Amino acid sequence: MNENVASLPPPLAGGTPPPGTFGSALELPIPPSVLCHLIGLMDSPNRDGRSISQAVCADPGLAAEALRVANSAAMGRREKATTITAAVVSLGEQQLRELIARRLRLVLGRDAIPGYDMFDEGLWRHAIRVAAACRHLAPRLGVAPALAYTTGLLADVGKLLLGEHVDARWHELVDLLAENGELTFDEAERQLFGVDHASLGADQAVRWQLPDDVCAGIRFHHAPSAAGEHVDLATIVHLADSLELSTGVGQGSDGLRYRVDPAAIARASLTAEDVDTIIADVEADVA
């Protein structure tokens, strides 16, 4: 389990609300830890079919779907795949990635998130774009692309927990933002609720027993300079999120009401031309 989580830099401000205020955990069909582990395995230069097959078996739903698709008429197999290993070999990397994405969509593919006005699977559409941008940005700071991708994919999962509370106090939040034009959306969250969606998302990641660096990347994706030893990963996710918010795809009511950390831009040596290239690359990835 995440024994080092307690040593991570603390949340930025506001303290932690009483236990249970925002629910003890998300009620989801599957925790994404297995799927994130699989993504990491598949992106590893040392990957092998046996370890991938073992990881697939850890999610019974994914294993069943892999067997079903491998034995479907569309695959045209002469003999039935009777083991997960045979199914994984038959599917190939691209189809297995598509199955993993479908499973992750069960986590992030809510039709709507109240409070943030994210409709038509807006969180999912934003998440896959942020993840793709993370993958392109990762080499700039020597971060493993698979780690960056996974962290970017889950960066805003806390919105699933905080959304209904934002919705219930929406007028207060709007007034707060109107009174102070310099206040960011996450700062307003902390003032109203004592916690922001990034911290809630990180707490959820801890419950899912995700790695410490993923938890930190989620927690500090709006404040990467506060991420201590995890600053490089947090910087990548911060920049990816900022880039994708600027495109407007999957953008919610929080819109562009976030602060871009100049130190993060400098740390990644990011130019305007780089930004255009990464946005174009992401468009190609998700097309």
Backbone as CSV, one residue per row, in Angstrom:
resi,resn,N_x,N_y,N_z,CA_x,CA_y,CA_z,C_x,C_y,C_z
1,MET,0.846,-1.184,0.000,0.000,0.000,0.000,0.889,1.244,0.000
2,ASN,0.327,2.438,-0.130,1.111,3.654,-0.275,1.683,4.093,1.069
3,GLU,2.772,3.468,1.511,3.324,3.771,2.809,3.913,5.173,2.870
4,ASN,4.284,5.724,1.716,4.940,7.024,1.710,3.985,8.180,1.470
5,VAL,2.695,7.893,1.372,1.745,8.965,1.078,1.778,10.032,2.150
6,ALA,1.952,9.614,3.414,1.971,10.575,4.510,3.124,11.561,4.377
7,SER,4.172,11.197,3.639,5.330,12.064,3.491,5.187,13.035,2.327
8,LEU,4.106,12.916,1.578,3.889,13.837,0.473,3.633,15.230,1.017
9,PRO,3.921,16.285,0.241,3.574,17.629,0.672,2.088,17.714,0.961
10,PRO,1.669,18.480,1.973,0.258,18.532,2.368,-0.576,19.273,1.345
11,PRO,-1.925,19.149,1.412,-2.802,19.935,0.556,-2.494,21.416,0.728
12,LEU,-2.815,22.204,-0.272,-2.371,23.592,-0.302,-2.960,24.456,0.796
13,ALA,-4.238,24.294,1.094,-4.882,25.157,2.081,-6.226,24.586,2.449
14,GLY,-6.771,25.119,3.527,-8.159,24.806,3.861,-8.333,23.591,4.724
15,GLY,-7.302,22.749,4.873,-7.448,21.567,5.709,-8.311,20.514,5.067
16,THR,-8.524,19.438,5.794,-9.327,18.330,5.294,-10.666,18.314,5.994
17,PRO,-11.768,18.234,5.268,-13.085,18.220,5.887,-13.301,16.938,6.668
18,PRO,-14.324,16.904,7.518,-14.596,15.707,8.309,-14.776,14.491,7.421
19,PRO,-14.334,13.296,7.894,-14.494,12.070,7.112,-15.936,11.859,6.697
20,GLY,-16.122,11.433,5.467,-17.464,11.126,4.993,-18.187,12.296,4.366
21,THR,-17.594,13.526,4.483,-18.261,14.702,3.926,-18.535,14.537,2.439
22,PHE,-17.576,13.994,1.721,-17.709,13.828,0.278,-17.803,12.362,-0.119
23,GLY,-18.176,11.521,0.822,-18.262,10.090,0.537,-16.934,9.425,0.816
24,SER,-16.964,8.212,1.325,-15.729,7.524,1.692,-14.979,7.022,0.475
25,ALA,-15.689,6.794,-0.615,-15.039,6.315,-1.838,-16.034,6.370,-2.972
26,LEU,-15.518,6.438,-4.173,-16.397,6.387,-5.335,-16.943,4.980,-5.506
27,GLU,-18.230,4.874,-5.749,-18.821,3.572,-6.044,-18.671,3.328,-7.540
28,LEU,-17.696,2.516,-7.901,-17.396,2.279,-9.306,-17.447,0.797,-9.616
29,PRO,-17.748,0.439,-10.865,-17.778,-0.974,-11.242,-16.439,-1.661,-11.017
30,ILE,-15.349,-0.919,-11.205,-14.003,-1.476,-11.033,-13.071,-0.374,-10.558
31,PRO,-12.117,-0.681,-9.677,-11.069,0.288,-9.383,-10.094,0.299,-10.544
32,PRO,-9.553,1.459,-10.925,-8.712,1.518,-12.120,-7.278,1.066,-11.912
33,SER,-6.919,0.641,-10.691,-5.520,0.279,-10.440,-5.042,-0.828,-11.373
34,VAL,-5.894,-1.846,-11.614,-5.523,-2.951,-12.509,-5.306,-2.431,-13.926
35,LEU,-6.201,-1.570,-14.375,-6.118,-1.048,-15.735,-4.899,-0.143,-15.906
36,CYS,-4.622,0.668,-14.882,-3.446,1.538,-14.948,-2.163,0.709,-14.959
37,HIS,-2.159,-0.362,-14.181,-1.009,-1.273,-14.184,-0.813,-1.879,-15.576
38,LEU,-1.904,-2.235,-16.215,-1.841,-2.807,-17.561,-1.277,-1.810,-18.566
39,ILE,-1.724,-0.569,-18.474,-1.214,0.463,-19.378,0.300,0.581,-19.212
40,GLY,0.749,0.582,-17.953,2.177,0.659,-17.684,2.939,-0.522,-18.259
41,LEU,2.374,-1.719,-18.105,3.015,-2.918,-18.647,3.135,-2.847,-20.164
42,MET,2.063,-2.413,-20.806,2.057,-2.394,-22.265,2.984,-1.329,-22.838
43,ASP,3.256,-0.289,-22.047,4.161,0.754,-22.511,5.606,0.502,-22.091
44,SER,5.831,-0.571,-21.342,7.182,-0.876,-20.878,8.003,-1.520,-21.999
45,PRO,9.265,-1.122,-22.144,10.116,-1.761,-23.165,10.404,-3.230,-22.842
46,ASN,10.191,-3.605,-21.581,10.454,-4.989,-21.155,9.180,-5.821,-21.037
47,ARG,8.108,-5.375,-21.690,6.836,-6.083,-21.558,6.941,-7.489,-22.156
48,ASP,6.112,-8.375,-21.619,6.028,-9.718,-22.188,4.593,-10.200,-22.059
49,GLY,4.225,-11.128,-22.935,2.846,-11.598,-22.998,2.359,-12.224,-21.712
50,ARG,3.239,-12.917,-21.003,2.817,-13.600,-19.782,2.389,-12.610,-18.701
51,SER,3.198,-11.570,-18.479,2.856,-10.595,-17.441,1.597,-9.830,-17.809
52,ILE,1.418,-9.532,-19.093,0.206,-8.842,-19.536,-1.011,-9.733,-19.333
53,SER,-0.899,-11.003,-19.663,-2.013,-11.940,-19.471,-2.381,-12.068,-18.000
54,GLN,-1.381,-12.114,-17.129,-1.636,-12.198,-15.694,-2.363,-10.952,-15.200
55,ALA,-1.965,-9.794,-15.722,-2.614,-8.548,-15.319,-4.056,-8.495,-15.809
56,VAL,-4.310,-8.982,-17.016,-5.678,-9.037,-17.543,-6.550,-9.900,-16.640
57,CYS,-6.006,-11.003,-16.145,-6.765,-11.916,-15.278,-7.177,-11.258,-13.967
58,ALA,-6.466,-10.190,-13.556,-6.790,-9.514,-12.301,-8.096,-8.737,-12.384
59,ASP,-8.586,-8.491,-13.593,-9.891,-7.845,-13.795,-10.788,-8.844,-14.511
60,PRO,-11.639,-9.567,-13.775,-12.465,-10.608,-14.395,-13.305,-10.108,-15.560
61,GLY,-13.802,-8.880,-15.447,-14.612,-8.328,-16.530,-13.809,-8.137,-17.801
62,LEU,-12.590,-7.642,-17.656,-11.717,-7.459,-18.817,-11.326,-8.808,-19.405
63,ALA,-11.042,-9.772,-18.532,-10.671,-11.111,-18.999,-11.800,-11.740,-19.815
64,ALA,-13.027,-11.611,-19.311,-14.180,-12.172,-20.017,-14.387,-11.491,-21.363
65,GLU,-14.206,-10.167,-21.383,-14.378,-9.426,-22.634,-13.287,-9.793,-23.635
66,ALA,-12.068,-10.003,-23.150,-10.965,-10.403,-24.032,-11.257,-11.748,-24.693
67,LEU,-11.771,-12.690,-23.906,-12.128,-13.998,-24.466,-13.271,-13.878,-25.463
68,ARG,-14.265,-13.049,-25.124,-15.430,-12.901,-26.006,-15.016,-12.331,-27.355
69,VAL,-14.226,-11.257,-27.325,-13.816,-10.612,-28.573,-12.876,-11.520,-29.367
70,ALA,-11.953,-12.176,-28.677,-11.007,-13.065,-29.367,-11.717,-14.201,-30.088
71,ASN,-12.848,-14.640,-29.542,-13.587,-15.757,-30.142,-14.758,-15.309,-31.009
72,SER,-14.859,-14.008,-31.249,-15.958,-13.504,-32.072,-15.717,-13.833,-33.541
73,ALA,-16.792,-13.820,-34.295,-16.701,-14.141,-35.723,-15.773,-13.181,-36.452
74,ALA,-15.730,-11.944,-35.971,-14.909,-10.933,-36.635,-13.424,-11.279,-36.603
75,MET,-13.012,-12.045,-35.594,-11.599,-12.405,-35.473,-11.218,-13.546,-36.412
76,GLY,-12.209,-14.345,-36.808,-11.968,-15.409,-37.776,-11.032,-16.509,-37.312
77,ARG,-11.032,-16.796,-36.017,-10.166,-17.872,-35.505,-10.706,-19.242,-35.897
78,ARG,-9.810,-20.153,-36.252,-10.231,-21.524,-36.562,-10.469,-22.317,-35.282
79,GLU,-9.654,-22.044,-34.275,-9.808,-22.715,-32.991,-10.135,-21.683,-31.928
80,LYS,-10.962,-22.070,-30.972,-11.358,-21.153,-29.914,-10.184,-20.857,-28.992
81,ALA,-10.104,-19.606,-28.570,-9.135,-19.237,-27.538,-9.728,-19.654,-26.200
82,THR,-9.090,-20.569,-25.518,-9.628,-21.080,-24.255,-8.874,-20.548,-23.042
83,THR,-7.805,-19.812,-23.270,-7.049,-19.215,-22.166,-6.907,-17.714,-22.409
84,ILE,-6.649,-16.980,-21.323,-6.446,-15.539,-21.451,-5.198,-15.249,-22.282
85,THR,-4.171,-16.048,-22.102,-2.946,-15.857,-22.890,-3.232,-15.965,-24.381
86,ALA,-4.000,-16.979,-24.761,-4.355,-17.145,-26.177,-5.196,-15.980,-26.665
87,ALA,-6.102,-15.505,-25.811,-6.958,-14.378,-26.186,-6.135,-13.115,-26.393
88,VAL,-5.188,-12.868,-25.492,-4.340,-11.677,-25.589,-3.504,-11.713,-26.867
89,VAL,-2.945,-12.873,-27.176,-2.153,-13.021,-28.405,-3.026,-12.782,-29.629
90,SER,-4.234,-13.334,-29.604,-5.150,-13.198,-30.735,-5.582,-11.751,-30.943
91,LEU,-5.837,-11.054,-29.845,-6.308,-9.675,-29.939,-5.237,-8.748,-30.500
92,GLY,-4.020,-8.901,-30.031,-2.974,-7.967,-30.417,-3.030,-6.716,-29.558
93,GLU,-1.980,-5.919,-29.634,-1.840,-4.766,-28.743,-2.946,-3.733,-28.928
94,GLN,-3.257,-3.369,-30.159,-4.209,-2.292,-30.390,-5.598,-2.637,-29.877
95,GLN,-6.067,-3.847,-30.155,-7.399,-4.227,-29.688,-7.454,-4.347,-28.175
96,LEU,-6.371,-4.824,-27.560,-6.344,-4.911,-26.104,-6.392,-3.516,-25.496
97,ARG,-5.679,-2.572,-26.093,-5.733,-1.189,-25.607,-7.157,-0.636,-25.713
98,GLU,-7.848,-0.973,-26.774,-9.227,-0.502,-26.935,-10.136,-1.078,-25.855
99,LEU,-9.919,-2.342,-25.493,-10.705,-2.957,-24.418,-10.414,-2.284,-23.082
100,ILE,-9.152,-1.966,-22.824,-8.778,-1.280,-21.584,-9.437,0.093,-21.528
101,ALA,-9.424,0.802,-22.658,-10.047,2.126,-22.714,-11.539,2.043,-22.427
102,ARG,-12.201,1.012,-22.937,-13.635,0.843,-22.663,-13.886,0.641,-21.179
103,ARG,-13.022,-0.128,-20.519,-13.180,-0.368,-19.089,-12.948,0.918,-18.291
104,LEU,-11.932,1.686,-18.685,-11.675,2.947,-17.994,-12.815,3.933,-18.196
105,ARG,-13.490,3.794,-19.310,-14.616,4.678,-19.582,-15.734,4.470,-18.561
106,LEU,-15.805,3.271,-17.979,-16.781,3.015,-16.921,-16.496,3.870,-15.694
107,VAL,-15.216,4.225,-15.507,-14.828,5.055,-14.372,-15.098,6.526,-14.662
108,LEU,-14.700,6.986,-15.838,-14.711,8.419,-16.144,-15.801,8.843,-17.111
109,GLY,-16.555,7.886,-17.644,-17.499,8.211,-18.708,-18.895,8.569,-18.250
110,ARG,-19.009,9.265,-17.122,-20.328,9.699,-16.671,-20.930,10.651,-17.705
111,ASP,-22.233,10.507,-17.945,-22.879,11.392,-18.916,-22.788,12.849,-18.485
112,ALA,-22.896,13.091,-17.182,-22.868,14.468,-16.698,-22.288,14.511,-15.290
113,ILE,-21.598,15.601,-14.981,-21.110,15.846,-13.628,-21.710,17.164,-13.173
114,PRO,-22.675,17.124,-12.256,-23.312,18.356,-11.799,-22.289,19.278,-11.155
115,GLY,-22.546,20.575,-11.236,-21.632,21.543,-10.645,-20.579,21.998,-11.628
116,TYR,-19.973,21.069,-12.324,-18.939,21.417,-13.302,-19.513,21.536,-14.717
117,ASP,-20.799,21.250,-14.859,-21.467,21.348,-16.168,-20.706,20.586,-17.251
118,MET,-20.282,19.389,-16.919,-19.602,18.538,-17.899,-20.606,17.515,-18.395
119,PHE,-21.050,17.676,-19.632,-22.084,16.826,-20.205,-21.506,15.987,-21.345
120,ASP,-22.303,15.016,-21.799,-21.893,14.178,-22.939,-20.492,13.604,-22.735
121,GLU,-20.282,13.023,-21.546,-18.991,12.405,-21.211,-17.842,13.410,-21.311
122,GLY,-18.106,14.630,-20.884,-17.087,15.675,-20.960,-15.825,15.348,-20.187
123,LEU,-15.976,14.724,-19.005,-14.797,14.379,-18.218,-13.934,13.362,-18.953
124,TRP,-14.576,12.376,-19.555,-13.832,11.358,-20.301,-13.105,11.977,-21.491
125,ARG,-13.801,12.825,-22.238,-13.185,13.439,-23.417,-11.988,14.309,-23.022
126,HIS,-12.149,15.037,-21.917,-11.037,15.855,-21.431,-9.900,14.965,-20.927
127,ALA,-10.243,13.895,-20.212,-9.231,13.026,-19.601,-8.333,12.359,-20.641
128,ILE,-8.933,11.855,-21.716,-8.100,11.153,-22.702,-7.205,12.136,-23.458
129,ARG,-7.645,13.368,-23.583,-6.810,14.374,-24.241,-5.659,14.803,-23.325
130,VAL,-5.968,14.988,-22.049,-4.907,15.334,-21.094,-3.877,14.208,-21.032
131,ALA,-4.359,12.971,-20.988,-3.454,11.818,-20.937,-2.544,11.779,-22.165
132,ALA,-3.124,12.025,-23.334,-2.327,12.030,-24.568,-1.288,13.149,-24.545
133,ALA,-1.695,14.330,-24.075,-0.752,15.448,-23.979,0.370,15.123,-22.993
134,CYS,0.025,14.454,-21.898,1.040,14.036,-20.920,2.081,13.128,-21.568
135,ARG,1.610,12.225,-22.381,2.526,11.286,-23.040,3.517,12.035,-23.944
136,HIS,3.037,13.074,-24.629,3.919,13.840,-25.516,4.874,14.745,-24.728
137,LEU,4.421,15.237,-23.578,5.243,16.143,-22.780,6.272,15.409,-21.916
138,ALA,5.968,14.180,-21.550,6.771,13.445,-20.567,8.278,13.418,-20.849
139,PRO,8.701,13.169,-22.098,10.149,13.089,-22.354,10.908,14.376,-22.039
140,ARG,10.222,15.497,-22.014,10.888,16.769,-21.743,11.514,16.799,-20.349
141,LEU,10.889,16.063,-19.422,11.394,16.061,-18.050,11.823,14.671,-17.600
142,GLY,11.992,13.779,-18.557,12.466,12.448,-18.216,11.469,11.612,-17.444
143,VAL,10.184,11.901,-17.615,9.128,11.135,-16.947,8.695,9.997,-17.870
144,ALA,8.457,8.826,-17.308,8.002,7.690,-18.111,6.658,8.024,-18.755
145,PRO,6.537,7.907,-20.077,5.282,8.257,-20.754,4.064,7.524,-20.206
146,ALA,4.214,6.237,-19.861,3.074,5.476,-19.341,2.616,6.018,-17.999
147,LEU,3.568,6.408,-17.148,3.232,6.992,-15.848,2.509,8.318,-16.038
148,ALA,3.027,9.149,-16.935,2.403,10.443,-17.200,0.998,10.259,-17.766
149,TYR,0.842,9.316,-18.681,-0.460,9.050,-19.298,-1.486,8.652,-18.239
150,THR,-1.121,7.715,-17.376,-2.037,7.235,-16.347,-2.444,8.361,-15.407
151,THR,-1.472,9.164,-14.982,-1.760,10.256,-14.055,-2.663,11.295,-14.706
152,GLY,-2.379,11.628,-15.952,-3.227,12.581,-16.664,-4.643,12.088,-16.836
153,LEU,-4.779,10.797,-17.075,-6.102,10.206,-17.270,-6.973,10.364,-16.029
154,LEU,-6.358,10.301,-14.850,-7.111,10.322,-13.592,-7.033,11.662,-12.864
155,ALA,-6.420,12.667,-13.486,-6.150,13.924,-12.791,-7.401,14.579,-12.208
156,ASP,-8.518,14.510,-12.913,-9.733,15.203,-12.472,-10.787,14.273,-11.890
157,VAL,-10.378,13.080,-11.455,-11.356,12.126,-10.925,-12.051,12.678,-9.681
158,GLY,-11.405,13.612,-8.970,-12.017,14.218,-7.792,-13.280,14.995,-8.101
159,LYS,-13.449,15.414,-9.350,-14.673,16.130,-9.726,-15.904,15.237,-9.595
160,LEU,-15.701,13.924,-9.726,-16.819,13.001,-9.546,-17.321,13.026,-8.108
161,LEU,-16.425,13.301,-7.161,-16.793,13.350,-5.753,-17.324,14.717,-5.339
162,LEU,-16.750,15.767,-5.909,-17.089,17.118,-5.460,-18.235,17.744,-6.244
163,GLY,-18.548,17.190,-7.413,-19.495,17.824,-8.321,-20.836,18.196,-7.715
164,GLU,-21.487,17.266,-7.006,-22.821,17.557,-6.470,-22.760,18.637,-5.397
165,HIS,-21.625,18.743,-4.685,-21.471,19.772,-3.655,-21.248,21.138,-4.301
166,VAL,-20.491,21.165,-5.395,-20.333,22.399,-6.163,-21.687,22.843,-6.694
167,ASP,-22.460,21.896,-7.185,-23.785,22.197,-7.726,-24.687,22.807,-6.660
168,ALA,-24.650,22.241,-5.457,-25.527,22.701,-4.373,-25.173,24.114,-3.909
169,ARG,-23.923,24.502,-4.066,-23.493,25.827,-3.588,-22.974,26.682,-4.745
170,TRP,-23.534,26.433,-5.920,-23.047,27.091,-7.123,-23.114,28.608,-7.033
171,HIS,-24.230,29.140,-6.521,-24.376,30.600,-6.462,-23.337,31.219,-5.523
172,GLU,-23.046,30.540,-4.420,-22.004,31.022,-3.514,-20.653,31.042,-4.218
173,LEU,-20.384,30.006,-4.985,-19.104,29.902,-5.670,-18.966,30.987,-6.729
174,VAL,-20.036,31.219,-7.475,-20.014,32.260,-8.511,-19.780,33.626,-7.878
175,ASP,-20.470,33.895,-6.759,-20.289,35.171,-6.063,-18.846,35.333,-5.591
176,LEU,-18.288,34.250,-5.081,-16.913,34.271,-4.588,-15.937,34.606,-5.711
177,LEU,-16.145,33.994,-6.863,-15.277,34.245,-8.013,-15.470,35.663,-8.558
178,ALA,-16.718,36.142,-8.513,-17.008,37.486,-9.019,-16.390,38.562,-8.131
179,GLU,-16.349,38.295,-6.832,-15.799,39.265,-5.883,-14.285,39.396,-6.011
180,ASN,-13.653,38.347,-6.466,-12.192,38.351,-6.573,-11.780,37.785,-7.921
181,GLY,-11.473,38.667,-8.835,-11.123,38.241,-10.188,-9.839,37.447,-10.276
182,GLU,-9.013,37.491,-9.222,-7.749,36.755,-9.222,-7.897,35.352,-8.647
183,LEU,-9.048,35.066,-8.050,-9.260,33.770,-7.405,-9.437,32.673,-8.453
184,THR,-8.735,31.579,-8.295,-8.887,30.460,-9.222,-10.006,29.543,-8.741
185,PHE,-10.458,28.657,-9.621,-11.578,27.779,-9.286,-11.208,26.833,-8.149
186,ASP,-9.992,26.297,-8.172,-9.590,25.384,-7.098,-9.429,26.111,-5.768
187,GLU,-9.012,27.374,-5.807,-8.945,28.166,-4.576,-10.343,28.416,-4.026
188,ALA,-11.300,28.662,-4.914,-12.688,28.849,-4.484,-13.243,27.565,-3.871
189,GLU,-12.902,26.428,-4.464,-13.318,25.141,-3.890,-12.815,25.008,-2.457
190,ARG,-11.559,25.362,-2.239,-10.985,25.219,-0.902,-11.629,26.171,0.093
191,GLN,-11.970,27.371,-0.374,-12.613,28.324,0.529,-14.001,27.853,0.946
192,LEU,-14.734,27.256,0.014,-16.103,26.812,0.311,-16.153,25.472,1.026
193,PHE,-15.291,24.542,0.621,-15.413,23.159,1.096,-14.237,22.680,1.947
194,GLY,-13.174,23.488,2.027,-12.010,23.056,2.784,-11.135,22.072,2.045
195,VAL,-11.457,21.813,0.798,-10.705,20.861,-0.015,-11.011,21.156,-1.475
196,ASP,-10.104,20.781,-2.382,-10.375,20.976,-3.807,-10.462,19.629,-4.512
197,HIS,-10.868,19.650,-5.782,-11.070,18.388,-6.500,-9.756,17.625,-6.690
198,ALA,-8.636,18.339,-6.755,-7.351,17.659,-6.926,-6.991,16.841,-5.686
199,SER,-7.187,17.421,-4.505,-6.895,16.692,-3.265,-7.843,15.517,-3.073
200,LEU,-9.114,15.729,-3.396,-10.076,14.624,-3.293,-9.710,13.497,-4.253
201,GLY,-9.301,13.863,-5.456,-8.898,12.848,-6.431,-7.685,12.066,-5.964
202,ALA,-6.731,12.767,-5.342,-5.541,12.088,-4.825,-5.903,11.137,-3.690
203,ASP,-6.813,11.571,-2.816,-7.262,10.690,-1.728,-7.921,9.437,-2.287
204,GLN,-8.691,9.615,-3.358,-9.334,8.460,-3.989,-8.277,7.529,-4.589
205,ALA,-7.253,8.107,-5.187,-6.177,7.303,-5.770,-5.454,6.494,-4.695
206,VAL,-5.316,7.071,-3.501,-4.711,6.337,-2.387,-5.578,5.133,-2.028
207,ARG,-6.897,5.331,-1.996,-7.802,4.212,-1.681,-7.690,3.103,-2.725
208,TRP,-7.436,3.507,-3.957,-7.276,2.517,-5.030,-5.882,1.890,-5.021
209,GLN,-5.052,2.324,-4.074,-3.691,1.810,-3.926,-2.841,2.056,-5.175
210,LEU,-3.043,3.215,-5.782,-2.195,3.605,-6.908,-0.845,4.084,-6.377
211,PRO,0.186,4.075,-7.210,1.528,4.467,-6.753,1.566,5.893,-6.204
212,ASP,2.526,6.133,-5.305,2.643,7.442,-4.669,2.826,8.571,-5.675
213,ASP,3.614,8.325,-6.738,3.857,9.401,-7.691,2.582,9.757,-8.448
214,VAL,1.738,8.773,-8.738,0.454,9.054,-9.384,-0.421,9.890,-8.449
215,CYS,-0.479,9.500,-7.174,-1.279,10.242,-6.196,-0.808,11.689,-6.088
216,ALA,0.509,11.886,-6.065,1.058,13.237,-5.970,0.797,14.035,-7.241
217,GLY,0.932,13.394,-8.394,0.667,14.076,-9.662,-0.761,14.569,-9.753
218,ILE,-1.697,13.771,-9.229,-3.104,14.182,-9.195,-3.287,15.337,-8.218
219,ARG,-2.728,15.185,-7.010,-2.928,16.186,-5.960,-2.405,17.561,-6.363
220,PHE,-1.285,17.600,-7.051,-0.629,18.879,-7.326,-0.695,19.295,-8.791
221,HIS,-1.689,18.795,-9.532,-1.687,19.143,-10.955,-2.087,20.594,-11.209
222,HIS,-2.611,21.285,-10.191,-2.850,22.725,-10.336,-1.788,23.552,-9.614
223,ALA,-0.867,22.888,-8.921,0.187,23.597,-8.185,1.469,22.771,-8.209
224,PRO,2.049,22.569,-9.376,3.178,21.642,-9.498,4.405,22.032,-8.691
225,SER,4.607,23.319,-8.476,5.799,23.744,-7.742,5.753,23.329,-6.278
226,ALA,4.582,22.909,-5.797,4.436,22.461,-4.408,4.583,20.952,-4.271
227,ALA,4.924,20.264,-5.355,4.888,18.796,-5.369,6.163,18.121,-4.878
228,GLY,7.135,18.901,-4.415,8.338,18.296,-3.850,9.048,17.388,-4.839
229,GLU,9.358,16.167,-4.409,10.111,15.244,-5.261,9.332,14.812,-6.500
230,HIS,8.035,15.056,-6.509,7.199,14.654,-7.645,6.936,15.823,-8.602
231,VAL,7.763,16.859,-8.518,7.517,18.084,-9.280,7.501,17.843,-10.787
232,ASP,8.336,16.960,-11.296,8.389,16.753,-12.747,7.085,16.162,-13.277
233,LEU,6.578,15.131,-12.602,5.312,14.534,-13.030,4.171,15.526,-12.878
234,ALA,4.124,16.239,-11.749,3.061,17.225,-11.534,3.121,18.325,-12.589
235,THR,4.333,18.707,-12.987,4.503,19.726,-14.026,3.933,19.251,-15.356
236,ILE,4.216,18.017,-15.711,3.709,17.458,-16.964,2.183,17.469,-16.977
237,VAL,1.570,17.004,-15.891,0.101,16.941,-15.836,-0.487,18.347,-15.824
238,HIS,0.143,19.253,-15.096,-0.312,20.643,-15.035,-0.327,21.281,-16.426
239,LEU,0.763,21.113,-17.153,0.853,21.705,-18.490,-0.128,21.051,-19.458
240,ALA,-0.250,19.730,-19.381,-1.185,19.019,-20.264,-2.616,19.467,-20.007
241,ASP,-2.983,19.584,-18.740,-4.334,20.022,-18.382,-4.578,21.449,-18.864
242,SER,-3.598,22.307,-18.674,-3.733,23.705,-19.103,-3.881,23.805,-20.618
243,LEU,-3.078,23.033,-21.348,-3.160,23.038,-22.813,-4.536,22.604,-23.286
244,GLU,-5.039,21.527,-22.690,-6.312,20.991,-23.155,-7.492,21.845,-22.721
245,LEU,-7.407,22.495,-21.562,-8.454,23.444,-21.180,-8.525,24.587,-22.187
246,SER,-7.373,24.980,-22.719,-7.341,26.093,-23.674,-8.025,25.754,-24.989
247,THR,-8.153,24.452,-25.304,-8.824,24.058,-26.548,-10.341,24.078,-26.406
248,GLY,-10.833,24.039,-25.161,-12.275,24.057,-24.921,-12.955,22.711,-24.992
249,VAL,-12.247,21.647,-25.379,-12.857,20.320,-25.494,-13.054,19.730,-24.103
250,GLY,-14.295,19.334,-23.783,-14.584,18.746,-22.487,-14.506,19.743,-21.345
251,GLN,-14.470,21.029,-21.688,-14.352,22.065,-20.669,-15.667,22.217,-19.923
252,GLY,-15.594,22.374,-18.611,-16.792,22.536,-17.795,-16.978,23.971,-17.356
253,SER,-17.791,24.147,-16.315,-18.091,25.488,-15.827,-16.873,26.163,-15.203
254,ASP,-15.870,25.370,-14.815,-14.650,25.958,-14.259,-13.797,26.600,-15.346
255,GLY,-14.025,26.178,-16.586,-13.406,26.822,-17.743,-11.918,27.042,-17.604
256,LEU,-11.501,28.266,-17.860,-10.083,28.617,-17.801,-9.728,29.302,-16.487
257,ARG,-10.574,29.109,-15.473,-10.354,29.810,-14.200,-9.297,29.085,-13.347
258,TYR,-8.171,28.841,-13.962,-7.044,28.232,-13.266,-5.788,29.014,-13.613
259,ARG,-4.810,28.954,-12.745,-3.565,29.690,-12.949,-2.501,28.762,-13.549
260,VAL,-1.883,29.197,-14.631,-0.778,28.434,-15.221,0.508,28.851,-14.517
261,ASP,1.234,27.874,-14.004,2.457,28.133,-13.246,3.603,28.475,-14.210
262,PRO,4.101,29.725,-14.180,5.205,30.097,-15.084,6.439,29.220,-14.884
263,ALA,6.661,28.774,-13.641,7.818,27.916,-13.369,7.692,26.586,-14.097
264,ALA,6.454,26.117,-14.270,6.230,24.851,-14.985,6.578,25.006,-16.463
265,ILE,6.191,26.139,-17.035,6.514,26.405,-18.441,8.028,26.450,-18.630
266,ALA,8.699,27.142,-17.707,10.154,27.250,-17.793,10.820,25.894,-17.579
267,ARG,10.294,25.126,-16.639,10.897,23.826,-16.324,10.864,22.900,-17.535
268,ALA,9.782,22.967,-18.293,9.637,22.100,-19.469,10.157,22.751,-20.744
269,SER,10.678,23.989,-20.623,11.196,24.731,-21.787,10.173,24.745,-22.919
270,LEU,8.943,25.092,-22.578,7.833,25.024,-23.530,7.678,26.343,-24.274
271,THR,7.653,26.277,-25.603,7.457,27.459,-26.431,6.063,27.433,-27.053
272,ALA,5.663,28.562,-27.626,4.361,28.637,-28.297,4.288,27.633,-29.444
273,GLU,5.390,27.454,-30.139,5.433,26.481,-31.237,5.256,25.058,-30.702
274,ASP,5.872,24.783,-29.552,5.715,23.467,-28.925,4.251,23.204,-28.587
275,VAL,3.597,24.218,-28.056,2.186,24.087,-27.677,1.345,23.711,-28.888
276,ASP,1.548,24.415,-29.996,0.790,24.119,-31.222,1.046,22.689,-31.697
277,THR,2.292,22.263,-31.619,2.648,20.907,-32.061,1.978,19.856,-31.191
278,ILE,2.008,20.050,-29.876,1.422,19.072,-28.954,-0.088,18.999,-29.134
279,ILE,-0.739,20.140,-29.280,-2.191,20.142,-29.497,-2.534,19.391,-30.778
280,ALA,-1.741,19.605,-31.832,-1.969,18.889,-33.098,-1.738,17.390,-32.927
281,ASP,-0.712,17.024,-32.171,-0.432,15.605,-31.924,-1.569,14.943,-31.153
282,VAL,-2.110,15.660,-30.183,-3.230,15.122,-29.397,-4.450,14.924,-30.286
283,GLU,-4.714,15.886,-31.152,-5.843,15.758,-32.083,-5.700,14.487,-32.915
284,ALA,-4.487,14.226,-33.375,-4.243,13.023,-34.182,-4.418,11.758,-33.342
285,ASP,-4.005,11.813,-32.076,-4.099,10.640,-31.199,-5.541,10.237,-30.923
286,VAL,-6.404,11.230,-30.723,-7.778,10.931,-30.293,-8.766,10.908,-31.453
287,ALA,-8.284,11.163,-32.644,-9.175,11.198,-33.818,-9.818,9.836,-34.059
